[in-house]
PDB file of C-alpha atoms in Angstrom:
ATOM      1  CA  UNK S 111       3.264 -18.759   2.296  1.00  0.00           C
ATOM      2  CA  UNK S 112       0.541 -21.142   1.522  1.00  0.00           C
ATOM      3  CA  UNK S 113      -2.269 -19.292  -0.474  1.00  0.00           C
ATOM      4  CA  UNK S 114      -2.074 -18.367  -4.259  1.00  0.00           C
ATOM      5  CA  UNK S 115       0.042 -15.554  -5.977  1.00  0.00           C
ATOM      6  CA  UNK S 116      -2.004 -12.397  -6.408  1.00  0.00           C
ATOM      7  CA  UNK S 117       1.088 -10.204  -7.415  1.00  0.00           C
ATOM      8  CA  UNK S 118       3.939 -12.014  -8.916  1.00  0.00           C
ATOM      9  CA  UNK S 119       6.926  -9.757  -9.602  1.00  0.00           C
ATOM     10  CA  UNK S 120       9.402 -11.309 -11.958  1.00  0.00           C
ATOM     11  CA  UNK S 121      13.242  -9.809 -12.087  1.00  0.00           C
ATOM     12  CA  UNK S 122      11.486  -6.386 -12.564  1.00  0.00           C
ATOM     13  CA  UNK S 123      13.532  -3.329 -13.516  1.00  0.00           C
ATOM     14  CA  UNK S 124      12.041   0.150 -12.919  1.00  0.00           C
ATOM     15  CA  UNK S 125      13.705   3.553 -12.366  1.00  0.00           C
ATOM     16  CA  UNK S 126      13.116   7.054 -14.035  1.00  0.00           C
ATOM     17  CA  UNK S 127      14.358   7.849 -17.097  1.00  0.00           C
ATOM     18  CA  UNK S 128      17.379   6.526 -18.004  1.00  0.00           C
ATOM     19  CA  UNK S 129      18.116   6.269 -13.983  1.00  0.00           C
ATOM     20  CA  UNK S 130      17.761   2.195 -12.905  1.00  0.00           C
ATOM     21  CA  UNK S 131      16.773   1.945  -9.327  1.00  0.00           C
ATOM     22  CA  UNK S 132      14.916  -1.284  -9.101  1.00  0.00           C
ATOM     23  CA  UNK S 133      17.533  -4.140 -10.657  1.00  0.00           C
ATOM     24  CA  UNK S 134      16.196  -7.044 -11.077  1.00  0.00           C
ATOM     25  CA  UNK S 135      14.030  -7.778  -8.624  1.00  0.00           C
ATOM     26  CA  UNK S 136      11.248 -10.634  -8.118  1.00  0.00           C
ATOM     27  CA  UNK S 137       8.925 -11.210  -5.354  1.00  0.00           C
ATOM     28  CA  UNK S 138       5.396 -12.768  -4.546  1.00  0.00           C
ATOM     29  CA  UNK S 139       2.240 -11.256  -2.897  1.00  0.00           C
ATOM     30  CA  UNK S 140       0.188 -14.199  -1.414  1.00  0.00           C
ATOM     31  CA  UNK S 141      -3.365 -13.770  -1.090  1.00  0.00           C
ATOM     32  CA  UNK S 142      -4.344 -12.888   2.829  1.00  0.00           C
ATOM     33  CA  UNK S 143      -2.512 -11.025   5.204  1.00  0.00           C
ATOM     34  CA  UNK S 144       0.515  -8.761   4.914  1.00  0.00           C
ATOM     35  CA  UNK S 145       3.271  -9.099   2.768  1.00  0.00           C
ATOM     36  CA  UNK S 146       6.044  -6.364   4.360  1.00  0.00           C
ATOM     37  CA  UNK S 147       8.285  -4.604   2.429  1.00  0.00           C
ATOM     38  CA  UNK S 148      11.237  -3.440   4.305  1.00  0.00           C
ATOM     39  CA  UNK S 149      14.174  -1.835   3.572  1.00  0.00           C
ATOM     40  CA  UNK S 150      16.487   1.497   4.411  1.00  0.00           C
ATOM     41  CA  UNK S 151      15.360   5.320   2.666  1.00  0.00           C
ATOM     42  CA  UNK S 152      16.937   5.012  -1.047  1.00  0.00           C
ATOM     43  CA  UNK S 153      16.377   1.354  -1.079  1.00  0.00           C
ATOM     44  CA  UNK S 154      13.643   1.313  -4.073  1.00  0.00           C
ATOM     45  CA  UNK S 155      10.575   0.318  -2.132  1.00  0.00           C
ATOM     46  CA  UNK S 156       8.803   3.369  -3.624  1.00  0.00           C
ATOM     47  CA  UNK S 157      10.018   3.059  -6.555  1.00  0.00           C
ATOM     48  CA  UNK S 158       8.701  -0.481  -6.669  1.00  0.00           C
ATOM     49  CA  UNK S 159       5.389   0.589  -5.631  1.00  0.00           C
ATOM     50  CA  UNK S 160       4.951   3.391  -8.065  1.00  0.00           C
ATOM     51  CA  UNK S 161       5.844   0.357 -11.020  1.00  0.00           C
ATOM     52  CA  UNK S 162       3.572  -1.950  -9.448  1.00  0.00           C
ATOM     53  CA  UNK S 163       0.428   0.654  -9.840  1.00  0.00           C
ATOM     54  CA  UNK S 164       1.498   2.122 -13.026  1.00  0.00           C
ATOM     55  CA  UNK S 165       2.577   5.362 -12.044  1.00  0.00           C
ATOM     56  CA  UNK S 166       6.437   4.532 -13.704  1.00  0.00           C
ATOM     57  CA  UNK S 167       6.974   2.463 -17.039  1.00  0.00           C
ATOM     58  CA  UNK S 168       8.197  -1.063 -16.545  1.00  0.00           C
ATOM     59  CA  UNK S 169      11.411  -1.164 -18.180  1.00  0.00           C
ATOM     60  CA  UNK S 170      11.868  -4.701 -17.986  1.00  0.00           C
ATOM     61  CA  UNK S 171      11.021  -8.265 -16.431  1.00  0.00           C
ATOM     62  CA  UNK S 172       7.340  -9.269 -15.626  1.00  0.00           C
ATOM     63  CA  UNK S 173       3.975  -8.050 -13.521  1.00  0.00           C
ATOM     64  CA  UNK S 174       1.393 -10.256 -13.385  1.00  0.00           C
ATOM     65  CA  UNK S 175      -1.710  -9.569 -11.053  1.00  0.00           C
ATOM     66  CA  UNK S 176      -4.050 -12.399 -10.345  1.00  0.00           C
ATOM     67  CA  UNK S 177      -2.751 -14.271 -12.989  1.00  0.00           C
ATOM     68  CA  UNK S 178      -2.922 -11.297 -15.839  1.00  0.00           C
ATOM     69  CA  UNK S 179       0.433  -9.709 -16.844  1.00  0.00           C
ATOM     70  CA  UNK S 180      -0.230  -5.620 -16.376  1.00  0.00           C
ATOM     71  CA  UNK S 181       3.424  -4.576 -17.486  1.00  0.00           C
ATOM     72  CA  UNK S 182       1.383  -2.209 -19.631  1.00  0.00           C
ATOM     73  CA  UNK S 183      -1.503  -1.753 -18.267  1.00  0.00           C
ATOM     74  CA  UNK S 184      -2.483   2.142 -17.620  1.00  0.00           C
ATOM     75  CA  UNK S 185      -2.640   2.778 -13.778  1.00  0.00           C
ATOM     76  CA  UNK S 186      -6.413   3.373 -14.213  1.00  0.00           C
ATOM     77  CA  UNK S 187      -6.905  -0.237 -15.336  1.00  0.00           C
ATOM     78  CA  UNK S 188      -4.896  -1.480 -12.698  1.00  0.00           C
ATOM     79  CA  UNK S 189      -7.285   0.308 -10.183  1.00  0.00           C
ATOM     80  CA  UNK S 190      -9.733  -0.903 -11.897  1.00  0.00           C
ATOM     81  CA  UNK S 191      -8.723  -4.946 -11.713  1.00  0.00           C
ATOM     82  CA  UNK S 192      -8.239  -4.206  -7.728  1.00  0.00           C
ATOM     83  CA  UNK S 193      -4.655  -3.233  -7.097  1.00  0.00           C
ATOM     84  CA  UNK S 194      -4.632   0.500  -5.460  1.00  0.00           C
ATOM     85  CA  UNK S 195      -2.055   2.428  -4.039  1.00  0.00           C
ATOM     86  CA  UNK S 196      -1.913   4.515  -0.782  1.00  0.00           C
ATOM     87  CA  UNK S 197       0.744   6.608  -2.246  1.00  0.00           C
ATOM     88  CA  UNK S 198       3.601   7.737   0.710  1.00  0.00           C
ATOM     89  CA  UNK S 199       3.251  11.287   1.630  1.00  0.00           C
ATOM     90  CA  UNK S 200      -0.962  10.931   1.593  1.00  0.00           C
ATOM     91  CA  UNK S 201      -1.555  13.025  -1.355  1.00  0.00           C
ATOM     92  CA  UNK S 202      -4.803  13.839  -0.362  1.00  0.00           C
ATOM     93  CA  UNK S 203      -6.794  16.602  -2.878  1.00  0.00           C
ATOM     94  CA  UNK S 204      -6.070  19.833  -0.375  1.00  0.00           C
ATOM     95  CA  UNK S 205      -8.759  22.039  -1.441  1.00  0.00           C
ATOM     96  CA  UNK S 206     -11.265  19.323  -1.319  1.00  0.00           C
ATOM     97  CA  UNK S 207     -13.273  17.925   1.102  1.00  0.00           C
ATOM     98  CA  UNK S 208     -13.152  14.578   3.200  1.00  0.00           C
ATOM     99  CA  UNK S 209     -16.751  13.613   1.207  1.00  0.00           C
ATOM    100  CA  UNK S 210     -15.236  14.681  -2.051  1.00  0.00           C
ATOM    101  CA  UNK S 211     -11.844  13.129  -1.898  1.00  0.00           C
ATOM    102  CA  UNK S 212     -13.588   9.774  -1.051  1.00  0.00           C
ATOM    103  CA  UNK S 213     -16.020  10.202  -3.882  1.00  0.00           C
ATOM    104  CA  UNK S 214     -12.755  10.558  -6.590  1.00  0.00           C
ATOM    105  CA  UNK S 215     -11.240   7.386  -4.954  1.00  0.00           C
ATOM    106  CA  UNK S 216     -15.062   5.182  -5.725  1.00  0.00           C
ATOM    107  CA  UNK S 217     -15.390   6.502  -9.385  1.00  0.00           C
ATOM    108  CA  UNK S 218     -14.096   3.685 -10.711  1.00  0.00           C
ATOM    109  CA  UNK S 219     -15.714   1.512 -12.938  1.00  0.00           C
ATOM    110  CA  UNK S 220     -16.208  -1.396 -10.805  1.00  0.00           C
ATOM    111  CA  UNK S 221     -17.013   0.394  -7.245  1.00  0.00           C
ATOM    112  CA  UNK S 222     -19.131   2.958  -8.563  1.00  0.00           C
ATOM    113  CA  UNK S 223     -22.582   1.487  -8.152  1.00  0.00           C
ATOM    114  CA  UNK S 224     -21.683   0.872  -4.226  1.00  0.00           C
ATOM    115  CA  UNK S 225     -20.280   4.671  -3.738  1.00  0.00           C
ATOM    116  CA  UNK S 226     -22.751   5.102  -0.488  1.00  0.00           C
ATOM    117  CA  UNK S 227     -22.251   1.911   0.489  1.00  0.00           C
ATOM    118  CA  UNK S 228     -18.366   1.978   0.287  1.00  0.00           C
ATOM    119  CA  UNK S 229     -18.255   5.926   1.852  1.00  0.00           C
ATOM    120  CA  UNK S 230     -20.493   4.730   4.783  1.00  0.00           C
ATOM    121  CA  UNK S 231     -17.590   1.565   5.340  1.00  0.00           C
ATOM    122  CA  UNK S 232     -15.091   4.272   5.531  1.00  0.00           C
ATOM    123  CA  UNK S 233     -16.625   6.462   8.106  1.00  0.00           C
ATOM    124  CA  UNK S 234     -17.370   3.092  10.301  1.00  0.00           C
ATOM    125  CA  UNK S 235     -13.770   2.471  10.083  1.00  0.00           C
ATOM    126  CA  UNK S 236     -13.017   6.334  10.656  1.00  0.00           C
ATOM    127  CA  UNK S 237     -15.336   7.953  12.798  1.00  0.00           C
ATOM    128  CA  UNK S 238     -13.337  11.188  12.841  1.00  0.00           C
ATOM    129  CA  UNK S 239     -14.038  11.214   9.297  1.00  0.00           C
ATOM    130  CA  UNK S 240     -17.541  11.449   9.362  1.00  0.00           C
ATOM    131  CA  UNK S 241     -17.507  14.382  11.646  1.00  0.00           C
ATOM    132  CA  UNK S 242     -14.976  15.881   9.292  1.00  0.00           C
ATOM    133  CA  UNK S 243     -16.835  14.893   6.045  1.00  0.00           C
ATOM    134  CA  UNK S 244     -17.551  18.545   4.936  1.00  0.00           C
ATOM    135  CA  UNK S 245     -14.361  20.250   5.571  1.00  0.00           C
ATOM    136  CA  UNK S 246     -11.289  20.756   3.435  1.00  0.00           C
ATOM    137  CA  UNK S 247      -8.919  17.953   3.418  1.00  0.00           C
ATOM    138  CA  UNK S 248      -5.757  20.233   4.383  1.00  0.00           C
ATOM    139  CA  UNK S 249      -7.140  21.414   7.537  1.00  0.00           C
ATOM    140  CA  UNK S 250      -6.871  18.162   8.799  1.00  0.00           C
ATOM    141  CA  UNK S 251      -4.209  17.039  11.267  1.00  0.00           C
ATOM    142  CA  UNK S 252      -1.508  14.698   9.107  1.00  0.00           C
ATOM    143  CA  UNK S 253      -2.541  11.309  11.012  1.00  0.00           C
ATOM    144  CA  UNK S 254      -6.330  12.301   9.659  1.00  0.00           C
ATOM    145  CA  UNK S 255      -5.024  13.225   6.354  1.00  0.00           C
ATOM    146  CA  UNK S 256      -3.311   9.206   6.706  1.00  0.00           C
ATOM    147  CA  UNK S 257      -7.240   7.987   7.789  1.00  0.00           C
ATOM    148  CA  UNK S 258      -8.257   9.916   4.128  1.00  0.00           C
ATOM    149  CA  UNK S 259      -5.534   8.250   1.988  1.00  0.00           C
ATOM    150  CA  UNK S 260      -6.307   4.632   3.126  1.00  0.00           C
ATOM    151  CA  UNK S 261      -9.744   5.292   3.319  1.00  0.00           C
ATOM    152  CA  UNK S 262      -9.725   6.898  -0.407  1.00  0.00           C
ATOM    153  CA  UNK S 263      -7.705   3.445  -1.279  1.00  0.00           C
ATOM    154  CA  UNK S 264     -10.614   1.509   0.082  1.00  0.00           C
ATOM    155  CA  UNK S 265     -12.866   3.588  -1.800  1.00  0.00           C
ATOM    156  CA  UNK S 266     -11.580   1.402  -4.637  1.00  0.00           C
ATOM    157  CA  UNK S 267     -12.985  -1.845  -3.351  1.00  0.00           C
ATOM    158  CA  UNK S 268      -8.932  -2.745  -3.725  1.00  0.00           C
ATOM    159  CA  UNK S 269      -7.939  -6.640  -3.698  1.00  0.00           C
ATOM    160  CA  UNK S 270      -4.403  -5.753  -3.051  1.00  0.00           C
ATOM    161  CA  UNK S 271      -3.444  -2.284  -1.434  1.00  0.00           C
ATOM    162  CA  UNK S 272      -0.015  -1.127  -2.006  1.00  0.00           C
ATOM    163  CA  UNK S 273       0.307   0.682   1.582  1.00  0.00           C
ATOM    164  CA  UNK S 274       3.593   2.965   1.330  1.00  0.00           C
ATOM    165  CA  UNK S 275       5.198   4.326   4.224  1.00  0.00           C
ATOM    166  CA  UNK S 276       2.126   5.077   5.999  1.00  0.00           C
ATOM    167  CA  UNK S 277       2.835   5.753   9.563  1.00  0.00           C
ATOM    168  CA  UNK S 278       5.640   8.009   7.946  1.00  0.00           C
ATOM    169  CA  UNK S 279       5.255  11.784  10.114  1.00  0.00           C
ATOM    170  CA  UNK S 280       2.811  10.158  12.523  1.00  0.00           C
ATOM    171  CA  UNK S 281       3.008  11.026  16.278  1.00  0.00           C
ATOM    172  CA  UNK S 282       3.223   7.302  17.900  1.00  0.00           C
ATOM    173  CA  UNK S 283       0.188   7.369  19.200  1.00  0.00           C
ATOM    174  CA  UNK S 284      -0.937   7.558  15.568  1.00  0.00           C
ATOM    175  CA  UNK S 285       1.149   5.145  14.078  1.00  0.00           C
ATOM    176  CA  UNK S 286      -0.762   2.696  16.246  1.00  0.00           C
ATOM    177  CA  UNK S 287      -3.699   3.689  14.925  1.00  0.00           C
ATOM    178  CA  UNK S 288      -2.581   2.513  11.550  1.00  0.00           C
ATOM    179  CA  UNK S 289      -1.069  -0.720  12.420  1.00  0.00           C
ATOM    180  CA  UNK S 290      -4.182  -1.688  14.110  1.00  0.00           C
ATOM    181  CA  UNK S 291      -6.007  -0.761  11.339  1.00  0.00           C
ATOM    182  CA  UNK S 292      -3.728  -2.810   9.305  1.00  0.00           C
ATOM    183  CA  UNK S 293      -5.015  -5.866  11.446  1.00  0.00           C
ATOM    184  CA  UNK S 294      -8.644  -4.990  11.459  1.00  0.00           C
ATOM    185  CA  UNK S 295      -8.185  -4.546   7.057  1.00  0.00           C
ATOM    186  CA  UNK S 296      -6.194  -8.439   7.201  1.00  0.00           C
ATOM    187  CA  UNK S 297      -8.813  -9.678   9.424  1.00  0.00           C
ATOM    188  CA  UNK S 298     -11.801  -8.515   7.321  1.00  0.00           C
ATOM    189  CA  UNK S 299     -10.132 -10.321   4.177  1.00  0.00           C
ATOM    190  CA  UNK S 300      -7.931  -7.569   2.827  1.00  0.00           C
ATOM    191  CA  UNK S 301      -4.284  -8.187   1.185  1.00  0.00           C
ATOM    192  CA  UNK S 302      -1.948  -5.566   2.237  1.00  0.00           C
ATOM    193  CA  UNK S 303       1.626  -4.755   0.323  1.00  0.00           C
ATOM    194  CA  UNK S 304       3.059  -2.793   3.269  1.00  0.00           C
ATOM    195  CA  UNK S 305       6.541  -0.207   2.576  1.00  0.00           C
ATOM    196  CA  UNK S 306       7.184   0.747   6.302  1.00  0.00           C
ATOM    197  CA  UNK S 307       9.946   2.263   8.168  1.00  0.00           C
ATOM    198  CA  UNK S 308       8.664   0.338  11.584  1.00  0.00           C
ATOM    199  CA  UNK S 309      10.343  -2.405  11.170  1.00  0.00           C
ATOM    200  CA  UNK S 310       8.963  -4.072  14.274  1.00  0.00           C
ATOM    201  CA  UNK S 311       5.644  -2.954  14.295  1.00  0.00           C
ATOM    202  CA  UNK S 312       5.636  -4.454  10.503  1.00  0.00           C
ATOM    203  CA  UNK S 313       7.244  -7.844  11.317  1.00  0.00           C
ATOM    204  CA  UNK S 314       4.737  -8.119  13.848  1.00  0.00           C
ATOM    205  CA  UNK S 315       1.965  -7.792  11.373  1.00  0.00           C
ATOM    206  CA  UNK S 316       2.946  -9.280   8.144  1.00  0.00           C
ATOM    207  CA  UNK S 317       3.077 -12.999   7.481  1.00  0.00           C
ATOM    208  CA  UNK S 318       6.038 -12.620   4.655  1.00  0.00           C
ATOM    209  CA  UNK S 319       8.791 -10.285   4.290  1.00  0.00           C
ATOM    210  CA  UNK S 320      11.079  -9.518   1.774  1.00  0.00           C
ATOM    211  CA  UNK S 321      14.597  -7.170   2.496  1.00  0.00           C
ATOM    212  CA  UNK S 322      15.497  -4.493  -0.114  1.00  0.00           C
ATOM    213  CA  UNK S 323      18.520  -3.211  -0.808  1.00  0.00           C
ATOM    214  CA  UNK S 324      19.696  -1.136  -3.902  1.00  0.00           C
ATOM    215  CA  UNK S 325      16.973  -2.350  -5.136  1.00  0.00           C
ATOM    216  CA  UNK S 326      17.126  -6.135  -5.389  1.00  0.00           C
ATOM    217  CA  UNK S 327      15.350  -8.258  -2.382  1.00  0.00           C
ATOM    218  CA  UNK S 328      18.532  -8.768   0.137  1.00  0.00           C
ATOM    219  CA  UNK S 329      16.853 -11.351   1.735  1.00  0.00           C
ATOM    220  CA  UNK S 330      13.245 -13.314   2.224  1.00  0.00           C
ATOM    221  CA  UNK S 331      11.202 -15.284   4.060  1.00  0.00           C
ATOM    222  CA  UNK S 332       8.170 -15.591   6.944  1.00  0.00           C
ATOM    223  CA  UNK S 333       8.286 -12.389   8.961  1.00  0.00           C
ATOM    224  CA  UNK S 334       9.010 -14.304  11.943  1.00  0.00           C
ATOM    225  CA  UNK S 335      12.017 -15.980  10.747  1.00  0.00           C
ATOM    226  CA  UNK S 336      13.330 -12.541   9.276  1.00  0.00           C
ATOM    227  CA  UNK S 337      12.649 -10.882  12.579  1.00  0.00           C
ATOM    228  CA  UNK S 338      14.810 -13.667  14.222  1.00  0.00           C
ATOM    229  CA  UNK S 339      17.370 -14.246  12.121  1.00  0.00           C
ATOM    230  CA  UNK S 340      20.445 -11.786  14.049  1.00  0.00           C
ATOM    231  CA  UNK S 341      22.307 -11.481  10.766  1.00  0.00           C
ATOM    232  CA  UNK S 342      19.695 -10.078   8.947  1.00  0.00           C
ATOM    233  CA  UNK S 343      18.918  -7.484  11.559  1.00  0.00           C
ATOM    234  CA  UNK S 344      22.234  -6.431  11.541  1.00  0.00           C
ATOM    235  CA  UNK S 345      22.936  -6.742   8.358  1.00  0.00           C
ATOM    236  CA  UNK S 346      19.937  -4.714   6.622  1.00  0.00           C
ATOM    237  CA  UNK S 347      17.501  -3.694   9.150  1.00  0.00           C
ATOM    238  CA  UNK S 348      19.315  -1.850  11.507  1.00  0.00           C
ATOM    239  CA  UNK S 349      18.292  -3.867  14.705  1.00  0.00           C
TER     240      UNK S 349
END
């Protein structure tokens, strides 16, 4: 990984309450392309990402995001500096609709005075969108509910998105929707922290992947070597 740190994660421990499920654990989010974040259900990868965006308390170690430690940052600041999350399970506003739900995700301090602009991005990128703008967000099918998260995220004007299980419920033909979406987002400049299931699809897209396992990284390195390496696909991915 050549480019600078924009996320460094130093021996980070995170859980709920007096429950510890991340022990320990460091990595590094590069800027540019996809760092992938794989690992089997129970593993910590959400709890991880709900640290990282300040949804739970670090309990101890280090966060620093381009360059600025946010170990107590309020998750509103973090949005603010750039880093959103795509939360797993969408968590779209149900009663809603598709116009209103990306609104909320531009009212930030920073993205607010390009709220057209940014809504008008989102429908380019998600046509179906626009000819859903007006309706309720839980009448929509779950891979459009998926199209609302991300594009909510973007609404953000994010420098890192935490992506979390995003394909997760998605017929197939969906989930490669989002994975090519995930290329067009790297392409256009976009850094991408992606939590997915898919472990091939992800390898295939990310330039870096770390391995979790009771929470602590079980192994690291460039996707490509991880996705050759016949141990660790054994071992911890299940391949």
């Amino acid at each position: 990984m050549s480019s600078n740190p924009i996320l460094e994660v130093d021996r980070l421990v995170a859980g709920y309450g007096q429950t510890r499920v991340v022990h320990g654990l460091s990595l590094e989010v590069r800027q540019g392309g996809v760092t992938a974040l794989l690992g089997a259900n129970g593993a910590g990868k959400t709890t991880l990402m709900k640290t990282l965006c300040g949804l739970l308390p670090v309990q101890g170690g280090a966060l620093r995001f381009l360059g600025e430690d946010i170990g107590r940052s309020t998750a509103d600041k973090r949005v603010l500096s750039g880093l959103v999350l795509v939360p797993e399970g969408r968590m779209v506003f149900p009663t809603l609709s598709v116009h209103e739900n990306l609104r909320l995700g531009g009212i930030n301090q920073r993205a607010r005075p390009r709220l057209r602009q940014n809504i008008e991005r989102v429908f380019d990128i998600f046509p179906r969108l626009r000819e859903r703008s007006s309706q309720q967000a839980m009448t929509l099918s779950g891979g459009e509910q998926q199209m609302l998260a991300i594009g909510r995220g973007l609404m953000a004007e994010p420098k890192l998105m935490l992506l979390d299980e995003p394909t997760l419920g998605l017929a197939p033909v969906m989930a490669l929707e989002i994975f090519a979406l995930v290329r067009r987002l790297t392409a256009e400049g976009l850094t991408l922290l992606l939590a997915e299931q898919d472990v091939h699809r992800t390898l295939d897209v990310a330039t870096h992947a770390y391995v979790v396992e009771n929470g602590r990284v079980a192994a690291e390195g460039p996707a490509a070597e991880i996705a050759g390496d016949p141990r660790i696909r054994q071992a911890y991915l299940g391949l």
